[in-house]
Coordinates of C-alpha atoms in Angstrom, one line a residue:
Chain A
D225 CA -23.8 -2.6 17.0
G226 CA -21.1 0.1 16.7
G227 CA -20.2 1.2 13.3
I228 CA -20.1 3.9 10.6
T229 CA -23.3 4.7 8.6
Q230 CA -23.1 6.4 5.3
S231 CA -26.2 7.7 3.4
P232 CA -27.5 7.6 0.9
K233 CA -26.0 4.5 -0.9
Y234 CA -26.7 6.1 -4.3
L235 CA -26.9 9.8 -5.2
F236 CA -27.5 11.6 -8.4
R237 CA -26.4 15.2 -9.0
K238 CA -27.6 17.6 -11.6
E239 CA -25.3 20.2 -13.2
G240 CA -24.7 23.2 -10.9
Q241 CA -26.1 21.5 -7.8
N242 CA -24.5 21.0 -4.4
V243 CA -25.1 17.7 -2.7
T244 CA -24.3 16.5 0.8
L245 CA -23.2 13.0 1.8
S246 CA -23.8 11.9 5.3
C247 CA -21.4 10.0 7.6
E248 CA -22.3 9.1 11.2
Q249 CA -20.3 6.9 13.6
N250 CA -21.2 5.6 17.1
L251 CA -17.7 4.2 17.8
N252 CA -16.8 7.3 19.9
H253 CA -13.8 7.9 17.6
D254 CA -12.1 11.2 17.6
A255 CA -10.9 11.3 14.0
M256 CA -13.0 11.1 10.8
Y257 CA -11.9 11.0 7.1
W258 CA -13.4 11.3 3.6
Y259 CA -11.9 9.4 0.7
R260 CA -12.8 9.3 -3.0
Q261 CA -12.3 6.2 -5.1
D262 CA -12.4 6.2 -9.0
P263 CA -12.9 3.0 -10.9
G264 CA -9.9 0.7 -10.8
Q265 CA -8.0 2.9 -8.5
G266 CA -7.1 3.2 -4.8
L267 CA -8.6 5.7 -2.3
R268 CA -7.5 9.3 -2.2
L269 CA -8.0 11.6 0.9
I270 CA -10.4 14.5 0.5
Y271 CA -10.7 15.9 4.1
Y272 CA -10.0 14.8 7.6
S273 CA -10.9 15.9 11.1
Q274 CA -9.1 15.0 14.3
I275 CA -11.4 16.8 16.7
V276 CA -14.7 18.6 16.7
N277 CA -14.8 22.0 15.0
D278 CA -11.5 21.4 13.3
F279 CA -10.7 19.8 9.9
Q280 CA -7.9 19.8 7.4
K281 CA -7.6 19.5 3.6
G282 CA -6.4 16.2 2.2
D283 CA -4.8 15.6 -1.2
I284 CA -7.9 16.4 -3.4
A285 CA -10.0 18.9 -1.4
E286 CA -10.9 21.3 -4.3
G287 CA -14.6 21.4 -5.0
Y288 CA -15.5 19.8 -1.6
S289 CA -16.4 21.2 1.8
V290 CA -17.0 19.6 5.2
S291 CA -18.1 20.5 8.7
R292 CA -17.5 18.8 12.1
E293 CA -20.0 20.3 14.6
K294 CA -20.5 17.0 16.4
K295 CA -18.1 14.2 17.3
E296 CA -20.2 11.5 15.6
S297 CA -21.0 13.4 12.4
F298 CA -18.8 14.5 9.4
P299 CA -20.9 15.4 6.4
L300 CA -19.2 16.0 3.0
T301 CA -20.7 18.5 0.5
V302 CA -19.8 18.1 -3.2
T303 CA -20.1 21.6 -4.6
S304 CA -20.8 22.7 -8.2
A305 CA -17.1 23.6 -8.4
Q306 CA -16.2 19.9 -8.5
K307 CA -16.3 19.3 -12.2
N308 CA -15.9 15.5 -12.1
P309 CA -17.8 14.3 -9.0
T310 CA -18.8 10.9 -10.3
A311 CA -17.0 8.5 -7.9
F312 CA -17.4 6.2 -4.9
Y313 CA -17.1 8.1 -1.6
L314 CA -16.0 6.4 1.6
C315 CA -16.0 7.7 5.1
A316 CA -13.7 6.3 7.9
S317 CA -13.0 6.9 11.5
S318 CA -10.3 6.1 14.0
I319 CA -9.2 6.8 17.6
Y320 CA -6.8 9.7 17.4
R321 CA -3.7 9.7 19.7
G322 CA -1.3 12.4 18.4
G323 CA 1.5 10.8 16.3
S324 CA 0.4 7.3 17.1
N325 CA -1.7 6.1 14.1
Q326 CA -4.6 3.9 14.9
P327 CA -6.5 1.6 12.6
Q328 CA -9.2 3.2 10.4
H329 CA -12.7 1.7 10.0
F330 CA -14.8 2.3 7.0
G331 CA -18.5 2.8 6.1
D332 CA -20.1 1.1 3.2
G333 CA -19.8 4.1 0.8
T334 CA -22.0 6.4 -1.3
R335 CA -21.9 6.2 -5.1
L336 CA -22.4 9.6 -6.7
S337 CA -23.3 10.0 -10.4
I338 CA -24.0 13.0 -12.6
L339 CA -27.4 13.2 -14.3
Chain B
G71 CA 4.8 12.0 0.4
I72 CA 5.2 8.3 1.0
Q73 CA 4.8 6.0 -2.0
V74 CA 3.0 2.7 -1.8
E75 CA 3.4 0.0 -4.5
Q76 CA 1.4 -3.2 -4.6
S77 CA 2.2 -6.3 -6.7
P78 CA 1.0 -8.0 -8.7
P79 CA -1.7 -5.7 -10.0
D80 CA -3.9 -8.7 -11.0
L81 CA -4.0 -12.3 -9.8
I82 CA -6.1 -15.2 -11.1
L83 CA -6.2 -18.3 -8.8
Q84 CA -7.9 -21.6 -8.9
E85 CA -9.9 -22.5 -5.8
G86 CA -7.7 -24.1 -3.2
A87 CA -4.5 -22.4 -4.4
N88 CA -2.2 -20.3 -2.2
S89 CA -0.9 -16.8 -3.0
T90 CA 1.2 -14.0 -1.8
L91 CA 0.5 -10.3 -2.3
R92 CA 3.2 -7.7 -1.7
C93 CA 3.2 -4.1 -0.5
N94 CA 6.3 -1.9 -0.7
F95 CA 6.5 1.5 0.9
S96 CA 9.1 4.3 0.6
D97 CA 9.4 5.5 4.2
S98 CA 9.1 4.4 7.8
V99 CA 5.6 3.7 8.9
N100 CA 3.7 3.4 12.2
N101 CA 0.5 2.3 10.6
L102 CA -0.1 -0.4 8.0
Q103 CA -3.5 -1.9 7.2
W104 CA -4.6 -4.5 4.7
F105 CA -8.2 -4.3 3.4
H106 CA -10.4 -6.4 1.2
Q107 CA -12.8 -4.6 -1.0
N108 CA -15.7 -6.9 -2.1
P109 CA -17.6 -6.6 -5.3
W110 CA -20.2 -4.4 -3.6
G111 CA -17.5 -1.9 -2.7
Q112 CA -17.4 -2.6 1.1
L113 CA -13.9 -2.2 2.5
I114 CA -13.2 -4.9 5.1
N115 CA -10.4 -4.5 7.6
L116 CA -8.1 -7.6 7.4
F117 CA -5.1 -6.6 9.4
Y118 CA -3.6 -3.7 11.3
I119 CA 0.0 -4.7 11.1
P120 CA 2.7 -1.9 11.3
S121 CA 5.2 -4.6 12.2
G122 CA 5.4 -8.3 12.9
T123 CA 3.2 -11.2 11.9
K124 CA -0.6 -11.9 12.4
Q125 CA -2.9 -14.7 11.3
N126 CA -6.6 -14.8 11.0
G127 CA -8.0 -18.1 9.6
R128 CA -6.7 -18.7 6.1
L129 CA -5.1 -15.2 5.9
S130 CA -1.9 -14.1 7.4
A131 CA 0.3 -11.0 7.1
T132 CA 3.9 -10.1 7.8
T133 CA 5.4 -6.6 7.9
V134 CA 9.1 -6.1 7.9
A135 CA 9.3 -2.4 8.8
T136 CA 13.0 -2.1 8.6
E137 CA 13.0 -3.4 4.9
R138 CA 9.8 -1.4 4.1
Y139 CA 7.5 -4.2 2.9
S140 CA 4.5 -6.2 3.9
L141 CA 3.1 -9.5 2.6
L142 CA -0.4 -10.8 2.7
Y143 CA -0.8 -14.6 2.4
I144 CA -4.0 -16.3 1.2
S145 CA -4.1 -20.0 1.7
S146 CA -6.6 -22.5 0.3
S147 CA -8.3 -19.7 -1.6
Q148 CA -12.1 -19.7 -2.0
T149 CA -14.3 -17.8 -4.5
T150 CA -15.4 -15.5 -1.7
D151 CA -11.7 -14.3 -1.6
S152 CA -12.3 -12.5 -4.9
G153 CA -12.1 -8.7 -4.9
V154 CA -9.4 -6.1 -4.6
Y155 CA -6.9 -6.1 -1.8
F156 CA -5.5 -2.8 -0.7
C157 CA -2.5 -1.9 1.5
A158 CA -2.5 1.5 3.2
V159 CA 0.2 3.1 5.3
G160 CA 0.5 6.0 7.7
T161 CA 3.7 7.7 9.0
T162 CA 4.6 9.6 12.2
D163 CA 4.0 13.0 10.5
S164 CA 0.8 11.9 8.7
W165 CA -1.5 12.7 11.7
G166 CA -3.6 9.6 11.2
K167 CA -4.0 9.9 7.4
L168 CA -3.6 6.8 5.3
Q169 CA -1.9 6.5 1.9
F170 CA -3.3 3.8 -0.2
G171 CA -1.7 1.6 -2.9
A172 CA -3.4 0.9 -6.2
G173 CA -4.5 -2.5 -5.1
T174 CA -4.3 -6.1 -6.3
Q175 CA -7.3 -7.5 -8.1
V176 CA -7.8 -11.1 -7.2
V177 CA -10.1 -13.5 -9.0
V178 CA -10.6 -17.0 -7.6
T179 CA -12.2 -19.4 -10.1
P180 CA -14.1 -22.6 -9.1

């Protein structure tokens, strides 16, 4: 079945530690996205990538980094510079056709907590 | 950037009742999606509806793009309809990005 796989489902971070969240898709989608969700709130965009080897900052990119070396993979690193990393992180993908927006499909998310 | 407002923020329904959720947005859109987030956090695609009307079982949605709003209808609600419903929009210059509303928390009681 085609879909988006996020791992791990739960992740704990110690102070001063970088952690990496995995996102893999086999939908052959061009674009991929990372969102952060805090309790009781909507999703906010962290980073997005429209093609391989290119990515752009979203609304809350500070303290995060990404890479897009393969079409199917878009890992997110939460660095020690992110002072409040506890949140639910969701990855999404979509077909990309210039200015024509296509529906986004989401993975099941990773819950990150501080130890 | 574009503003997205959802109403009501909370909704309590008895099983079998009908309801309407509203999404207002502040600019022209070429993408509008409705999602249901279940208690486990999974975000389920309900509708991709930048304009027009669609139906899927007990759910239907209508977007009136010229008046900048969308409605999600839930008929004969069931306890499994509980969760948070999000509206998200994209614009011509947003390059595929979605702007989410704050959501409507729905609780369906037996």
